[in-house]
């Protein structure tokens, strides 16, 4: 079943019954009277909430393990049990196209379960890499098209404790990136307006361009072999975050590897940049990531991780009582002062992270460099508050 709740009410408003287990639901981004569901019965359904019935449905070729509306609401997307991703027109759920999120060879070539779908839209970053745009080009046709991993070329005051993201001693940045998201696309002049991130149980994240449905990047480093772990974009689109079955949270930069850059401040980096420079590979492979431990559970698994939206972080910092009342956090951030000397990596949308683990514990991590920058900007009173009232502990409790 799917049960609809309203936060102030203790009981559910309506029960939507299905023939088998439901694995994914998603509200329509433009019409709050509709939602999407998918499950083991292989049916993708669009439900009308006011009418309490199915409005449209489509039969998928395999069990549906992830389902989302595209951000504009014009497309419904279903991730399947063996790595396929099917696209349907939201109106009538008519089949549009498909991609295959799996390797061409090796033990995972048969495909693994799709565990998450995330979208990035309206980014203004322009590509900066060499090589040409992905194969196929243009808008995907309505006839079936497939794209696998070789589909595209180029590619309150008072005593407090703040948990920082400082890495353990000894970690090294092997090949740091930043670029502030200036190269989402491998095409040198193409705007990367719409992207889709697919998480699968082969411990891979695959980034696709929604203009041609070809793969742009593949991200490695996490362990996701059986659970329903999902990667997400930061609000700015500059970073990707995901939990892992190893108990860590991993963060990748979405900049292309041939753009000089730095990592997110105060995170440990592991691995090295993959290929893709100069278009010598069919797409970018990224093993460069930053990570930190985010659980103390007996079964160390981080089941979810998400960046706090920048506006929420600004409001929370301003209302925390840690800063002088005269200090305007919003004005400070709007002036761009948060980016002086790279204090926050130029991106307050990555300043706070919320995680959940297998035991159900929710943790909030704050970026030390962003806090320090805010206290320094607040002047002597702010710096005194930092020295007197705040303990910074790099290890979460």
GROMACS .gro file of C-alpha atoms in nm:
model
  397
    1UNK     CA    1   0.000   0.000   0.000
    2UNK     CA    2   0.084   0.367  -0.024
    3UNK     CA    3  -0.047   0.581   0.261
    4UNK     CA    4  -0.095   0.956   0.233
    5UNK     CA    5  -0.032   1.165   0.546
    6UNK     CA    6  -0.048   1.532   0.637
    7UNK     CA    7   0.207   1.632   0.906
    8UNK     CA    8  -0.039   1.782   1.160
    9UNK     CA    9  -0.272   1.481   1.143
   10UNK     CA   10  -0.196   1.153   1.324
   11UNK     CA   11  -0.389   0.927   1.087
   12UNK     CA   12  -0.345   0.877   0.715
   13UNK     CA   13  -0.572   1.059   0.474
   14UNK     CA   14  -0.603   0.780   0.222
   15UNK     CA   15  -0.470   0.433   0.142
   16UNK     CA   16  -0.375   0.352  -0.218
   17UNK     CA   17  -0.366  -0.024  -0.261
   18UNK     CA   18  -0.130  -0.209  -0.497
   19UNK     CA   19  -0.106  -0.569  -0.612
   20UNK     CA   20   0.252  -0.618  -0.482
   21UNK     CA   21   0.532  -0.447  -0.288
   22UNK     CA   22   0.575  -0.077  -0.363
   23UNK     CA   23   0.936   0.032  -0.401
   24UNK     CA   24   0.907   0.397  -0.509
   25UNK     CA   25   0.670   0.693  -0.491
   26UNK     CA   26   0.708   1.053  -0.606
   27UNK     CA   27   0.479   1.356  -0.604
   28UNK     CA   28   0.425   1.537  -0.931
   29UNK     CA   29   0.643   1.852  -0.922
   30UNK     CA   30   0.375   2.076  -1.076
   31UNK     CA   31   0.046   1.917  -0.965
   32UNK     CA   32   0.015   1.817  -0.599
   33UNK     CA   33  -0.295   1.615  -0.683
   34UNK     CA   34  -0.086   1.349  -0.861
   35UNK     CA   35   0.181   1.103  -0.755
   36UNK     CA   36   0.380   0.827  -0.920
   37UNK     CA   37   0.430   0.474  -0.787
   38UNK     CA   38   0.622   0.167  -0.898
   39UNK     CA   39   0.682  -0.177  -0.753
   40UNK     CA   40   0.732  -0.549  -0.793
   41UNK     CA   41   0.421  -0.592  -1.010
   42UNK     CA   42   0.609  -0.412  -1.291
   43UNK     CA   43   0.344  -0.143  -1.324
   44UNK     CA   44   0.421   0.227  -1.325
   45UNK     CA   45   0.114   0.419  -1.209
   46UNK     CA   46   0.011   0.783  -1.196
   47UNK     CA   47  -0.247   0.826  -0.920
   48UNK     CA   48  -0.506   1.101  -0.880
   49UNK     CA   49  -0.516   1.188  -0.510
   50UNK     CA   50  -0.855   1.368  -0.511
   51UNK     CA   51  -1.017   1.077  -0.698
   52UNK     CA   52  -0.825   0.805  -0.513
   53UNK     CA   53  -0.769   0.604  -0.828
   54UNK     CA   54  -0.516   0.529  -1.101
   55UNK     CA   55  -0.516   0.792  -1.372
   56UNK     CA   56  -0.262   0.628  -1.606
   57UNK     CA   57  -0.044   0.320  -1.595
   58UNK     CA   58   0.224   0.146  -1.800
   59UNK     CA   59   0.364  -0.207  -1.791
   60UNK     CA   60   0.744  -0.221  -1.750
   61UNK     CA   61   0.948  -0.524  -1.864
   62UNK     CA   62   1.092  -0.589  -1.516
   63UNK     CA   63   1.037  -0.505  -1.150
   64UNK     CA   64   1.045  -0.131  -1.083
   65UNK     CA   65   1.295  -0.040  -0.811
   66UNK     CA   66   1.306   0.340  -0.850
   67UNK     CA   67   1.064   0.594  -0.998
   68UNK     CA   68   1.062   0.970  -1.034
   69UNK     CA   69   0.895   1.247  -1.227
   70UNK     CA   70   1.134   1.465  -1.425
   71UNK     CA   71   1.154   1.813  -1.269
   72UNK     CA   72   0.932   1.971  -1.533
   73UNK     CA   73   0.668   1.702  -1.480
   74UNK     CA   74   0.658   1.606  -1.847
   75UNK     CA   75   0.835   1.273  -1.808
   76UNK     CA   76   0.799   0.976  -1.572
   77UNK     CA   77   1.117   0.771  -1.523
   78UNK     CA   78   1.138   0.413  -1.393
   79UNK     CA   79   1.456   0.234  -1.285
   80UNK     CA   80   1.436  -0.144  -1.316
   81UNK     CA   81   1.580  -0.451  -1.144
   82UNK     CA   82   1.852  -0.518  -1.402
   83UNK     CA   83   1.978  -0.167  -1.460
   84UNK     CA   84   1.743  -0.044  -1.730
   85UNK     CA   85   1.591   0.303  -1.703
   86UNK     CA   86   1.267   0.361  -1.895
   87UNK     CA   87   1.126   0.701  -1.985
   88UNK     CA   88   0.753   0.761  -2.035
   89UNK     CA   89   0.562   1.073  -2.131
   90UNK     CA   90   0.377   1.172  -1.814
   91UNK     CA   91   0.056   1.237  -2.003
   92UNK     CA   92  -0.080   0.891  -2.072
   93UNK     CA   93   0.246   0.717  -1.970
   94UNK     CA   94   0.342   0.650  -2.330
   95UNK     CA   95   0.683   0.491  -2.382
   96UNK     CA   96   0.949   0.738  -2.497
   97UNK     CA   97   1.301   0.590  -2.473
   98UNK     CA   98   1.534   0.388  -2.251
   99UNK     CA   99   1.895   0.363  -2.134
  100UNK     CA  100   2.093   0.080  -1.979
  101UNK     CA  101   2.291   0.168  -1.664
  102UNK     CA  102   2.531  -0.124  -1.666
  103UNK     CA  103   2.882  -0.218  -1.775
  104UNK     CA  104   2.962  -0.354  -2.118
  105UNK     CA  105   3.174  -0.635  -1.976
  106UNK     CA  106   3.273  -0.800  -1.651
  107UNK     CA  107   3.070  -0.963  -1.379
  108UNK     CA  108   2.819  -0.676  -1.368
  109UNK     CA  109   2.742  -0.673  -1.741
  110UNK     CA  110   2.398  -0.825  -1.682
  111UNK     CA  111   2.303  -0.516  -1.483
  112UNK     CA  112   2.217  -0.447  -1.121
  113UNK     CA  113   1.915  -0.295  -0.952
  114UNK     CA  114   1.859   0.078  -0.996
  115UNK     CA  115   1.830   0.220  -0.643
  116UNK     CA  116   1.797   0.591  -0.709
  117UNK     CA  117   1.721   0.859  -0.966
  118UNK     CA  118   1.814   1.225  -0.913
  119UNK     CA  119   1.783   1.523  -1.145
  120UNK     CA  120   1.969   1.848  -1.196
  121UNK     CA  121   1.804   2.121  -1.403
  122UNK     CA  122   1.866   2.473  -1.518
  123UNK     CA  123   2.238   2.483  -1.442
  124UNK     CA  124   2.421   2.767  -1.609
  125UNK     CA  125   2.761   2.602  -1.615
  126UNK     CA  126   2.920   2.558  -1.955
  127UNK     CA  127   3.139   2.267  -2.051
  128UNK     CA  128   3.513   2.311  -2.054
  129UNK     CA  129   3.649   1.979  -2.171
  130UNK     CA  130   3.804   1.872  -2.494
  131UNK     CA  131   3.639   1.629  -2.728
  132UNK     CA  132   3.292   1.642  -2.868
  133UNK     CA  133   2.944   1.612  -2.730
  134UNK     CA  134   2.793   1.272  -2.673
  135UNK     CA  135   2.691   1.033  -2.943
  136UNK     CA  136   2.345   1.070  -3.079
  137UNK     CA  137   2.323   1.444  -3.017
  138UNK     CA  138   2.011   1.653  -3.021
  139UNK     CA  139   1.684   1.543  -2.871
  140UNK     CA  140   1.624   1.177  -2.825
  141UNK     CA  141   1.376   1.033  -3.072
  142UNK     CA  142   1.050   0.876  -2.970
  143UNK     CA  143   1.166   0.542  -3.102
  144UNK     CA  144   1.362   0.312  -2.868
  145UNK     CA  145   1.723   0.414  -2.817
  146UNK     CA  146   1.976   0.260  -2.585
  147UNK     CA  147   2.280   0.411  -2.425
  148UNK     CA  148   2.527   0.214  -2.220
  149UNK     CA  149   2.851   0.314  -2.058
  150UNK     CA  150   3.023   0.383  -2.389
  151UNK     CA  151   2.746   0.605  -2.520
  152UNK     CA  152   2.911   0.948  -2.524
  153UNK     CA  153   3.247   1.088  -2.617
  154UNK     CA  154   3.433   1.337  -2.399
  155UNK     CA  155   3.293   1.365  -2.162
  156UNK     CA  156   2.152   3.093   2.101
  157UNK     CA  157   2.468   3.132   2.275
  158UNK     CA  158   2.576   2.900   2.546
  159UNK     CA  159   2.800   2.598   2.540
  160UNK     CA  160   2.770   2.395   2.219
  161UNK     CA  161   2.951   2.129   2.030
  162UNK     CA  162   2.978   2.157   1.654
  163UNK     CA  163   3.064   1.848   1.456
  164UNK     CA  164   3.304   1.942   1.181
  165UNK     CA  165   3.393   1.763   0.863
  166UNK     CA  166   3.767   1.776   0.934
  167UNK     CA  167   3.942   1.463   0.804
  168UNK     CA  168   4.146   1.226   1.011
  169UNK     CA  169   4.517   1.301   1.025
  170UNK     CA  170   4.721   1.148   0.749
  171UNK     CA  171   4.462   1.168   0.472
  172UNK     CA  172   4.593   1.317   0.149
  173UNK     CA  173   4.443   1.490  -0.147
  174UNK     CA  174   4.572   1.291  -0.441
  175UNK     CA  175   4.425   1.490  -0.718
  176UNK     CA  176   4.200   1.762  -0.593
  177UNK     CA  177   3.924   1.914  -0.795
  178UNK     CA  178   3.692   2.204  -0.762
  179UNK     CA  179   3.622   2.429  -1.055
  180UNK     CA  180   3.293   2.525  -0.883
  181UNK     CA  181   3.095   2.318  -1.128
  182UNK     CA  182   3.211   2.498  -1.441
  183UNK     CA  183   3.227   2.184  -1.650
  184UNK     CA  184   2.918   1.971  -1.627
  185UNK     CA  185   2.932   1.891  -1.996
  186UNK     CA  186   3.210   1.759  -2.212
  187UNK     CA  187   3.104   1.982  -2.500
  188UNK     CA  188   3.309   2.305  -2.493
  189UNK     CA  189   3.016   2.538  -2.564
  190UNK     CA  190   2.714   2.334  -2.466
  191UNK     CA  191   2.500   2.432  -2.168
  192UNK     CA  192   2.435   2.141  -1.938
  193UNK     CA  193   2.074   2.222  -1.862
  194UNK     CA  194   1.935   1.888  -1.757
  195UNK     CA  195   2.121   1.595  -1.604
  196UNK     CA  196   2.010   1.269  -1.444
  197UNK     CA  197   2.206   1.069  -1.187
  198UNK     CA  198   2.141   0.695  -1.165
  199UNK     CA  199   2.246   0.493  -0.857
  200UNK     CA  200   2.278   0.116  -0.900
  201UNK     CA  201   2.368  -0.189  -0.690
  202UNK     CA  202   2.699  -0.234  -0.873
  203UNK     CA  203   2.838   0.047  -0.652
  204UNK     CA  204   2.837   0.299  -0.935
  205UNK     CA  205   2.679   0.636  -1.003
  206UNK     CA  206   2.617   0.728  -1.365
  207UNK     CA  207   2.551   1.081  -1.485
  208UNK     CA  208   2.348   1.120  -1.804
  209UNK     CA  209   2.264   1.421  -2.017
  210UNK     CA  210   1.892   1.456  -2.065
  211UNK     CA  211   1.931   1.619  -2.405
  212UNK     CA  212   2.073   1.305  -2.570
  213UNK     CA  213   2.036   1.037  -2.297
  214UNK     CA  214   2.408   0.955  -2.320
  215UNK     CA  215   2.638   0.893  -2.026
  216UNK     CA  216   2.866   1.181  -1.925
  217UNK     CA  217   3.040   1.055  -1.612
  218UNK     CA  218   3.065   0.744  -1.401
  219UNK     CA  219   3.148   0.786  -1.031
  220UNK     CA  220   3.308   0.515  -0.816
  221UNK     CA  221   3.411   0.477  -0.453
  222UNK     CA  222   3.096   0.386  -0.264
  223UNK     CA  223   2.984   0.036  -0.170
  224UNK     CA  224   2.619  -0.023  -0.259
  225UNK     CA  225   2.566  -0.390  -0.330
  226UNK     CA  226   2.219  -0.463  -0.194
  227UNK     CA  227   2.048  -0.168  -0.023
  228UNK     CA  228   1.828   0.108  -0.161
  229UNK     CA  229   2.094   0.379  -0.129
  230UNK     CA  230   2.047   0.687  -0.346
  231UNK     CA  231   2.289   0.962  -0.450
  232UNK     CA  232   2.180   1.326  -0.467
  233UNK     CA  233   2.301   1.656  -0.608
  234UNK     CA  234   2.379   1.960  -0.398
  235UNK     CA  235   2.143   2.252  -0.453
  236UNK     CA  236   2.397   2.424  -0.678
  237UNK     CA  237   2.476   2.108  -0.871
  238UNK     CA  238   2.846   2.143  -0.791
  239UNK     CA  239   2.861   1.827  -0.580
  240UNK     CA  240   2.712   1.480  -0.551
  241UNK     CA  241   2.664   1.308  -0.214
  242UNK     CA  242   2.586   0.947  -0.128
  243UNK     CA  243   2.592   0.712   0.169
  244UNK     CA  244   2.772   0.379   0.161
  245UNK     CA  245   2.754   0.031   0.311
  246UNK     CA  246   3.101   0.101   0.459
  247UNK     CA  247   2.963   0.361   0.703
  248UNK     CA  248   3.101   0.659   0.513
  249UNK     CA  249   2.950   0.952   0.330
  250UNK     CA  250   3.114   1.025  -0.004
  251UNK     CA  251   3.119   1.353  -0.196
  252UNK     CA  252   3.219   1.392  -0.560
  253UNK     CA  253   3.282   1.712  -0.753
  254UNK     CA  254   3.088   1.743  -1.076
  255UNK     CA  255   3.366   1.938  -1.250
  256UNK     CA  256   3.542   1.773  -1.542
  257UNK     CA  257   3.886   1.622  -1.463
  258UNK     CA  258   4.077   1.847  -1.701
  259UNK     CA  259   3.969   2.160  -1.511
  260UNK     CA  260   4.217   2.260  -1.235
  261UNK     CA  261   4.034   2.256  -0.906
  262UNK     CA  262   4.040   2.193  -0.533
  263UNK     CA  263   3.833   1.965  -0.310
  264UNK     CA  264   3.561   2.060  -0.069
  265UNK     CA  265   3.746   2.219   0.227
  266UNK     CA  266   3.818   2.003   0.531
  267UNK     CA  267   3.728   1.667   0.386
  268UNK     CA  268   3.966   1.380   0.328
  269UNK     CA  269   4.012   1.284  -0.035
  270UNK     CA  270   4.077   0.936  -0.163
  271UNK     CA  271   4.151   0.783  -0.497
  272UNK     CA  272   4.269   0.946  -0.816
  273UNK     CA  273   4.108   1.103  -1.116
  274UNK     CA  274   4.000   0.868  -1.387
  275UNK     CA  275   4.031   0.897  -1.761
  276UNK     CA  276   3.835   1.106  -1.999
  277UNK     CA  277   4.073   1.395  -2.064
  278UNK     CA  278   4.090   1.503  -2.424
  279UNK     CA  279   3.813   1.272  -2.531
  280UNK     CA  280   4.040   0.966  -2.532
  281UNK     CA  281   3.775   0.776  -2.337
  282UNK     CA  282   3.413   0.742  -2.430
  283UNK     CA  283   3.312   0.911  -2.105
  284UNK     CA  284   3.469   1.033  -1.781
  285UNK     CA  285   3.545   0.784  -1.506
  286UNK     CA  286   3.584   0.943  -1.165
  287UNK     CA  287   3.735   0.768  -0.865
  288UNK     CA  288   3.829   1.096  -0.693
  289UNK     CA  289   3.603   1.159  -0.397
  290UNK     CA  290   3.602   1.295  -0.045
  291UNK     CA  291   3.463   1.102   0.249
  292UNK     CA  292   3.404   1.099   0.623
  293UNK     CA  293   3.264   0.846   0.869
  294UNK     CA  294   2.901   0.913   0.961
  295UNK     CA  295   2.788   0.623   1.182
  296UNK     CA  296   2.881   0.433   1.495
  297UNK     CA  297   2.618   0.166   1.451
  298UNK     CA  298   2.703  -0.202   1.498
  299UNK     CA  299   2.610  -0.245   1.134
  300UNK     CA  300   2.796   0.053   0.985
  301UNK     CA  301   2.579   0.155   0.693
  302UNK     CA  302   2.483   0.509   0.593
  303UNK     CA  303   2.148   0.467   0.422
  304UNK     CA  304   2.095   0.829   0.318
  305UNK     CA  305   2.279   1.160   0.296
  306UNK     CA  306   2.162   1.499   0.173
  307UNK     CA  307   2.297   1.854   0.158
  308UNK     CA  308   2.102   2.117   0.354
  309UNK     CA  309   1.964   2.382   0.113
  310UNK     CA  310   2.160   2.706   0.130
  311UNK     CA  311   1.864   2.918   0.243
  312UNK     CA  312   1.791   2.677   0.529
  313UNK     CA  313   2.156   2.686   0.635
  314UNK     CA  314   2.160   3.066   0.632
  315UNK     CA  315   1.846   3.083   0.845
  316UNK     CA  316   1.970   2.822   1.091
  317UNK     CA  317   2.307   2.993   1.134
  318UNK     CA  318   2.144   3.333   1.181
  319UNK     CA  319   1.900   3.199   1.443
  320UNK     CA  320   2.153   2.980   1.627
  321UNK     CA  321   2.262   3.253   1.871
  322UNK     CA  322   2.625   3.177   1.795
  323UNK     CA  323   2.676   3.502   1.604
  324UNK     CA  324   2.620   3.863   1.716
  325UNK     CA  325   2.264   3.985   1.658
  326UNK     CA  326   2.399   4.269   1.445
  327UNK     CA  327   2.555   4.028   1.196
  328UNK     CA  328   2.342   3.966   0.887
  329UNK     CA  329   2.422   3.618   0.759
  330UNK     CA  330   2.216   3.662   0.444
  331UNK     CA  331   2.383   3.987   0.344
  332UNK     CA  332   2.726   3.835   0.414
  333UNK     CA  333   2.653   3.541   0.189
  334UNK     CA  334   2.493   3.753  -0.084
  335UNK     CA  335   2.801   3.977  -0.100
  336UNK     CA  336   3.009   3.673  -0.183
  337UNK     CA  337   3.223   3.715   0.128
  338UNK     CA  338   3.174   3.348   0.208
  339UNK     CA  339   3.400   3.269  -0.084
  340UNK     CA  340   3.697   3.478   0.028
  341UNK     CA  341   4.012   3.269   0.025
  342UNK     CA  342   3.800   2.966  -0.064
  343UNK     CA  343   3.666   2.940   0.291
  344UNK     CA  344   3.350   2.759   0.187
  345UNK     CA  345   3.457   2.641  -0.153
  346UNK     CA  346   3.230   2.913  -0.290
  347UNK     CA  347   2.921   2.707  -0.219
  348UNK     CA  348   2.710   2.741   0.096
  349UNK     CA  349   2.479   2.470  -0.037
  350UNK     CA  350   2.751   2.227   0.076
  351UNK     CA  351   2.798   2.377   0.423
  352UNK     CA  352   2.575   2.132   0.610
  353UNK     CA  353   2.496   1.764   0.559
  354UNK     CA  354   2.224   1.547   0.711
  355UNK     CA  355   2.278   1.170   0.726
  356UNK     CA  356   2.081   0.866   0.836
  357UNK     CA  357   2.222   0.525   0.925
  358UNK     CA  358   2.097   0.167   0.947
  359UNK     CA  359   2.005   0.208   1.318
  360UNK     CA  360   1.782   0.507   1.239
  361UNK     CA  361   2.017   0.770   1.382
  362UNK     CA  362   2.005   1.108   1.210
  363UNK     CA  363   2.315   1.326   1.228
  364UNK     CA  364   2.389   1.681   1.114
  365UNK     CA  365   2.742   1.774   1.008
  366UNK     CA  366   2.855   2.135   0.970
  367UNK     CA  367   3.152   2.246   0.764
  368UNK     CA  368   3.414   2.400   0.993
  369UNK     CA  369   3.556   2.633   0.729
  370UNK     CA  370   3.217   2.796   0.664
  371UNK     CA  371   3.158   2.853   1.033
  372UNK     CA  372   3.504   3.002   1.080
  373UNK     CA  373   3.447   3.234   0.785
  374UNK     CA  374   3.118   3.355   0.934
  375UNK     CA  375   3.272   3.417   1.278
  376UNK     CA  376   3.563   3.609   1.127
  377UNK     CA  377   3.323   3.819   0.920
  378UNK     CA  378   3.127   3.903   1.237
  379UNK     CA  379   3.432   4.085   1.375
  380UNK     CA  380   3.588   4.068   1.722
  381UNK     CA  381   3.259   3.977   1.890
  382UNK     CA  382   3.208   3.685   1.657
  383UNK     CA  383   3.563   3.558   1.698
  384UNK     CA  384   3.530   3.583   2.077
  385UNK     CA  385   3.210   3.381   2.060
  386UNK     CA  386   3.388   3.112   1.862
  387UNK     CA  387   3.676   3.097   2.110
  388UNK     CA  388   3.460   3.105   2.424
  389UNK     CA  389   3.137   2.924   2.349
  390UNK     CA  390   3.191   2.664   2.079
  391UNK     CA  391   3.379   2.337   2.096
  392UNK     CA  392   3.471   2.189   1.760
  393UNK     CA  393   3.480   1.813   1.764
  394UNK     CA  394   3.577   1.637   1.441
  395UNK     CA  395   3.420   1.311   1.553
  396UNK     CA  396   3.038   1.281   1.556
  397UNK     CA  397   2.869   1.142   1.862
   0.00000   0.00000   0.00000
